[in-house]
CSV table of C-alpha atoms in Angstrom, one decimal:
chain,number,residue,atom,x,y,z
A,156,MET,CA,86.0,-139.5,-175.4
A,157,LYS,CA,84.6,-139.1,-178.9
A,158,ARG,CA,81.1,-139.4,-177.6
A,159,GLN,CA,81.8,-136.7,-175.1
A,160,ARG,CA,83.1,-134.4,-177.8
A,161,LYS,CA,80.1,-135.1,-180.0
A,162,PHE,CA,77.8,-134.4,-177.1
A,163,THR,CA,79.6,-131.2,-176.2
A,164,GLY,CA,79.5,-130.1,-179.9
A,165,LEU,CA,75.8,-130.9,-180.1
A,166,LEU,CA,75.2,-129.0,-176.9
A,167,LEU,CA,77.0,-126.0,-178.2
A,168,VAL,CA,75.0,-126.1,-181.4
A,169,LEU,CA,71.7,-126.3,-179.4
A,170,LEU,CA,72.8,-123.5,-177.1
A,171,THR,CA,73.7,-121.3,-180.1
A,172,ALA,CA,70.3,-122.0,-181.6
A,173,VAL,CA,68.5,-121.2,-178.4
A,174,LEU,CA,70.4,-117.9,-178.0
A,175,ALA,CA,69.7,-117.0,-181.6
A,176,LEU,CA,66.0,-117.7,-181.2
A,177,SER,CA,66.0,-115.8,-177.9
A,178,GLY,CA,67.7,-112.9,-179.6
A,179,SER,CA,65.2,-112.9,-182.4
A,180,ALA,CA,62.3,-113.1,-180.0
A,181,PHE,CA,63.8,-110.2,-178.0
A,182,ALA,CA,64.2,-108.1,-181.2
A,183,ALA,CA,60.7,-108.9,-182.2
A,184,ALA,CA,59.4,-108.0,-178.8
A,185,LYS,CA,61.2,-104.6,-179.0
A,186,LYS,CA,59.4,-103.9,-182.3
A,187,GLU,CA,55.8,-104.6,-181.2
A,188,GLY,CA,53.1,-101.9,-180.7
A,189,LEU,CA,54.1,-98.2,-180.6
A,190,VAL,CA,57.8,-97.6,-181.0
A,191,LYS,CA,59.4,-94.1,-180.8
A,192,VAL,CA,62.8,-93.4,-182.4
A,193,LYS,CA,64.9,-90.3,-182.0
A,194,SER,CA,64.2,-88.2,-185.1
A,195,LYS,CA,66.9,-88.2,-187.8
A,196,THR,CA,65.3,-85.4,-189.8
A,197,GLN,CA,64.5,-82.9,-187.0
A,198,THR,CA,66.7,-81.8,-184.1
A,199,ALA,CA,65.5,-79.8,-181.1
A,200,SER,CA,65.3,-76.1,-181.7
A,201,PRO,CA,66.9,-73.6,-179.2
A,202,LEU,CA,65.0,-70.7,-177.8
A,203,TYR,CA,66.3,-67.4,-179.2
A,204,ASP,CA,66.4,-65.6,-175.9
A,205,ASN,CA,68.0,-68.0,-173.4
A,206,GLY,CA,69.7,-70.7,-175.4
A,207,LYS,CA,67.9,-73.6,-173.8
A,208,THR,CA,66.7,-76.5,-176.0
A,209,TYR,CA,63.7,-78.6,-176.4
A,210,LYS,CA,63.7,-82.2,-175.3
A,211,ALA,CA,64.7,-84.5,-178.1
A,212,ALA,CA,62.3,-84.8,-181.1
A,213,TYR,CA,61.0,-88.3,-181.8
A,214,ASP,CA,59.3,-90.1,-184.7
A,215,TYR,CA,56.7,-92.8,-184.0
A,216,TYR,CA,56.1,-96.2,-185.7
A,217,PHE,CA,53.7,-99.1,-185.0
A,218,TYR,CA,54.5,-102.8,-185.3
A,219,GLU,CA,52.1,-105.8,-185.5
A,220,ASN,CA,53.7,-109.3,-185.4
A,221,GLY,CA,57.0,-107.6,-186.0
A,222,LYS,CA,55.9,-105.9,-189.2
A,223,MET,CA,55.7,-102.1,-189.6
A,224,VAL,CA,52.1,-100.7,-190.0
A,225,LYS,CA,51.7,-98.3,-193.0
A,226,LYS,CA,48.8,-96.1,-194.2
A,227,ALA,CA,46.6,-97.0,-191.3
A,228,TRP,CA,45.0,-95.7,-188.1
A,229,LYS,CA,46.0,-97.3,-184.8
A,230,THR,CA,44.6,-96.7,-181.3
A,231,VAL,CA,47.0,-97.0,-178.3
A,232,LYS,CA,45.7,-97.4,-174.8
A,233,THR,CA,47.8,-96.7,-171.7
A,234,ALA,CA,46.9,-96.4,-168.0
A,235,LYS,CA,46.6,-92.7,-168.5
A,236,GLU,CA,44.8,-92.2,-171.8
A,237,THR,CA,43.7,-93.6,-175.2
A,238,SER,CA,45.3,-92.0,-178.2
A,239,LYS,CA,44.9,-92.3,-182.0
A,240,TYR,CA,47.7,-92.2,-184.5
A,241,TYR,CA,47.9,-92.3,-188.3
A,242,PHE,CA,50.9,-94.0,-189.9
A,243,GLY,CA,51.8,-92.9,-193.4
A,244,LYS,CA,53.2,-94.8,-196.4
A,245,ASN,CA,56.7,-94.8,-194.8
A,246,GLY,CA,55.3,-96.1,-191.5
A,247,LYS,CA,56.0,-92.9,-189.7
A,248,ALA,CA,53.2,-91.3,-187.6
A,249,ILE,CA,52.0,-88.0,-188.8
A,250,ARG,CA,53.1,-85.3,-186.3
A,251,ALA,CA,53.8,-81.6,-186.0
A,252,ASP,CA,57.2,-80.1,-185.9
A,253,PHE,CA,58.5,-78.3,-182.9
A,254,ALA,CA,58.1,-74.5,-182.9
A,255,GLU,CA,61.1,-72.2,-182.1
A,256,TYR,CA,59.4,-69.9,-179.7
A,257,SER,CA,58.0,-72.0,-176.9
A,258,PHE,CA,58.9,-74.9,-174.6
A,259,ASP,CA,55.2,-75.8,-174.3
A,260,GLU,CA,54.9,-77.9,-177.4
A,261,SER,CA,51.6,-79.5,-176.4
A,262,HIS,CA,49.6,-77.1,-178.6
A,263,HIS,CA,51.6,-77.2,-181.8
A,264,TYR,CA,49.8,-79.3,-184.4
A,265,VAL,CA,49.7,-80.1,-188.1
A,266,LYS,CA,46.5,-80.2,-190.1
A,267,THR,CA,46.4,-83.2,-192.5
A,268,LYS,CA,43.9,-84.5,-195.0
A,269,ILE,CA,43.3,-88.3,-194.7
A,270,GLY,CA,40.5,-90.0,-196.7
A,271,GLY,CA,38.9,-86.7,-197.7
A,272,LYS,CA,38.8,-85.3,-194.2
A,273,TYR,CA,41.1,-83.1,-192.2
A,274,TYR,CA,42.6,-84.1,-188.9
A,275,ALA,CA,45.1,-82.4,-186.4
A,276,PHE,CA,48.1,-84.1,-184.9
A,277,GLY,CA,50.4,-82.9,-182.2
A,278,VAL,CA,54.2,-83.1,-181.9
A,279,ASP,CA,53.8,-86.5,-180.3
A,280,GLY,CA,51.8,-87.8,-183.2
A,281,LYS,CA,48.5,-88.0,-181.2
A,282,MET,CA,45.3,-87.0,-182.9
A,283,LEU,CA,43.8,-83.9,-181.3
A,284,THR,CA,40.2,-83.0,-180.7
A,285,GLY,CA,38.3,-79.9,-179.6
A,286,THR,CA,39.2,-76.2,-180.1
A,287,LEU,CA,42.7,-75.4,-181.3
A,288,VAL,CA,44.5,-72.2,-182.4
A,289,ASN,CA,46.8,-72.6,-185.4
A,290,SER,CA,50.2,-71.0,-186.1
A,291,ASP,CA,48.4,-68.1,-187.8
A,292,GLY,CA,46.4,-67.4,-184.6
A,293,LYS,CA,43.2,-68.7,-186.2
A,294,ILE,CA,40.7,-70.8,-184.3
A,295,GLU,CA,39.8,-74.3,-185.6
A,296,VAL,CA,37.3,-76.8,-184.2
A,297,TYR,CA,37.7,-80.6,-184.4
A,298,THR,CA,35.0,-83.1,-183.5
A,299,ALA,CA,35.3,-85.8,-180.8
A,300,LYS,CA,36.3,-88.1,-183.7
A,301,GLY,CA,39.1,-85.7,-184.7
A,302,VAL,CA,37.5,-84.4,-187.9
A,303,TYR,CA,37.8,-80.7,-188.7
A,304,ASN,CA,34.4,-79.1,-188.5
A,305,ALA,CA,34.3,-76.1,-190.9
A,306,LYS,CA,30.8,-74.9,-189.8
A,307,LYS,CA,31.6,-74.8,-186.1
A,308,THR,CA,34.9,-73.2,-186.8
A,309,LYS,CA,33.2,-70.4,-188.7
A,310,THR,CA,30.7,-69.8,-185.9
A,311,LEU,CA,33.3,-69.8,-183.1
A,312,ARG,CA,35.6,-67.5,-185.1
A,313,ALA,CA,32.7,-65.0,-185.5
A,314,ASN,CA,31.8,-65.2,-181.8
A,315,ALA,CA,35.4,-64.8,-180.7
A,316,LYS,CA,35.8,-61.8,-183.0
A,317,LYS,CA,32.9,-60.1,-181.1
A,318,LEU,CA,34.9,-60.6,-177.8
A,319,VAL,CA,38.4,-59.6,-178.7
A,320,GLY,CA,39.2,-55.9,-178.2
A,321,LYS,CA,36.1,-55.3,-176.0
A,322,VAL,CA,35.1,-55.2,-172.4
A,323,LYS,CA,33.2,-58.3,-171.5
A,324,THR,CA,32.0,-60.3,-168.4
A,325,LEU,CA,33.4,-63.7,-167.6
A,326,ALA,CA,29.9,-65.1,-168.3
A,327,GLN,CA,30.0,-63.7,-171.8
A,328,ILE,CA,33.4,-65.2,-172.4
A,329,ARG,CA,32.4,-68.6,-171.0
A,330,LYS,CA,29.3,-68.6,-173.2
A,331,VAL,CA,31.6,-68.6,-176.3
A,332,PHE,CA,34.5,-70.8,-175.1
A,333,GLY,CA,33.0,-72.8,-172.2
A,334,LYS,CA,34.3,-73.1,-168.7
A,335,GLU,CA,38.1,-72.7,-168.5
A,336,LEU,CA,40.3,-75.4,-166.9
A,337,VAL,CA,42.2,-72.7,-164.9
A,338,LYS,CA,41.8,-69.0,-164.4
A,339,GLU,CA,45.1,-67.4,-163.5
A,340,THR,CA,45.5,-63.8,-162.2
A,341,LYS,CA,49.1,-62.6,-162.5
A,342,LYS,CA,50.7,-60.9,-159.5
A,343,GLY,CA,51.6,-57.2,-159.8
A,344,ARG,CA,50.4,-54.5,-162.1
A,345,SER,CA,50.1,-55.1,-165.9
A,346,CYS,CA,52.1,-53.0,-168.3
A,347,ASN,CA,49.5,-53.5,-171.0
A,348,ASP,CA,47.5,-50.3,-171.5
A,349,ALA,CA,45.5,-51.6,-174.5
A,350,LYS,CA,42.3,-50.5,-172.8
A,351,TRP,CA,43.0,-48.6,-169.6
A,352,ASP,CA,45.7,-46.1,-168.5
A,353,VAL,CA,48.0,-48.2,-166.4
A,354,ASN,CA,49.1,-45.1,-164.5
A,355,LYS,CA,45.5,-44.3,-163.6
A,356,TYR,CA,44.1,-47.7,-162.9
A,357,LYS,CA,45.5,-50.8,-161.2
A,358,ILE,CA,45.4,-53.4,-164.0
A,359,ARG,CA,46.1,-57.1,-163.7
A,360,ASP,CA,46.9,-59.7,-166.4
A,361,VAL,CA,44.5,-62.6,-166.3
A,362,GLU,CA,44.6,-65.8,-168.3
A,363,MET,CA,41.8,-68.3,-168.9
A,364,HIS,CA,43.5,-71.6,-169.7
A,365,TYR,CA,41.7,-74.2,-171.8
A,366,LYS,CA,43.2,-77.5,-173.1
A,367,TYR,CA,44.9,-76.2,-176.2
A,368,PHE,CA,44.4,-72.4,-176.0
A,369,THR,CA,44.4,-69.4,-173.7
A,370,VAL,CA,42.1,-66.3,-173.5
A,371,VAL,CA,44.3,-63.4,-172.4
A,372,LEU,CA,42.5,-60.7,-170.4
A,373,LEU,CA,43.1,-57.4,-168.6
A,374,TYR,CA,41.3,-56.9,-165.3
A,375,ASN,CA,40.5,-53.4,-164.0
A,376,THR,CA,40.5,-53.8,-160.2
A,377,LYS,CA,38.7,-50.5,-159.8
A,378,THR,CA,35.8,-50.9,-162.3
A,379,LYS,CA,35.8,-54.8,-161.9
A,380,GLN,CA,35.8,-55.1,-165.7
A,381,TYR,CA,37.5,-57.5,-168.1
A,382,TYR,CA,39.0,-56.5,-171.4
A,383,VAL,CA,39.6,-59.4,-173.9
A,384,ASP,CA,43.1,-58.8,-175.3
A,385,ASN,CA,43.6,-61.9,-177.4
A,386,VAL,CA,43.1,-65.7,-177.9
A,387,VAL,CA,46.4,-67.5,-178.3
A,388,SER,CA,47.6,-71.1,-178.7
A,389,GLY,CA,48.9,-73.0,-175.7
A,390,ALA,CA,47.4,-74.0,-172.4
């Protein structure tokens, strides 16, 4: 009887140890690789016109062997894409805040200096590349490695300035910005009479969508001309 009690007691100790180790392993497994945590410092912002809210804001961290990575770059590969993140001294990935005026947060970004160079990061912490339009409506160009290119930015801004507020062909617009991902012609007449009298001509709103920005046009269906109204952030 005593042996049985000792055996049962030993079994319980071993079982407890196994469960504790399993729990530790499970906890470690949860904190491995990229981890997203609901933000404690930023809540979703409501739109002023319809009261809807953003999806929840998240902060991002990276763990290796159960330890939080700090002050380092990390590349994360998924079946869909490969993304780069930079994790600061507190372990949090650098990311942009949500803006209050749009549900499409894909184009919001923050420009940050790391190791003497500037990089751009979206609201999901992913490093961005290519042509962006910042919150001030100014174009910025980032290389394939994510580094801000001041020279190309200056050139593209100058060329874009020659387009906005003028009548141009699609070929001229594409020469500056490249081929758009999608060209969308809005249904119905435009109310924008920036160039032509909307009462005299049938004007359509047209948008040329790129990855992180949009070229807004007016199309005169009678003269077959395009007027470049603006270049805005957002795809």
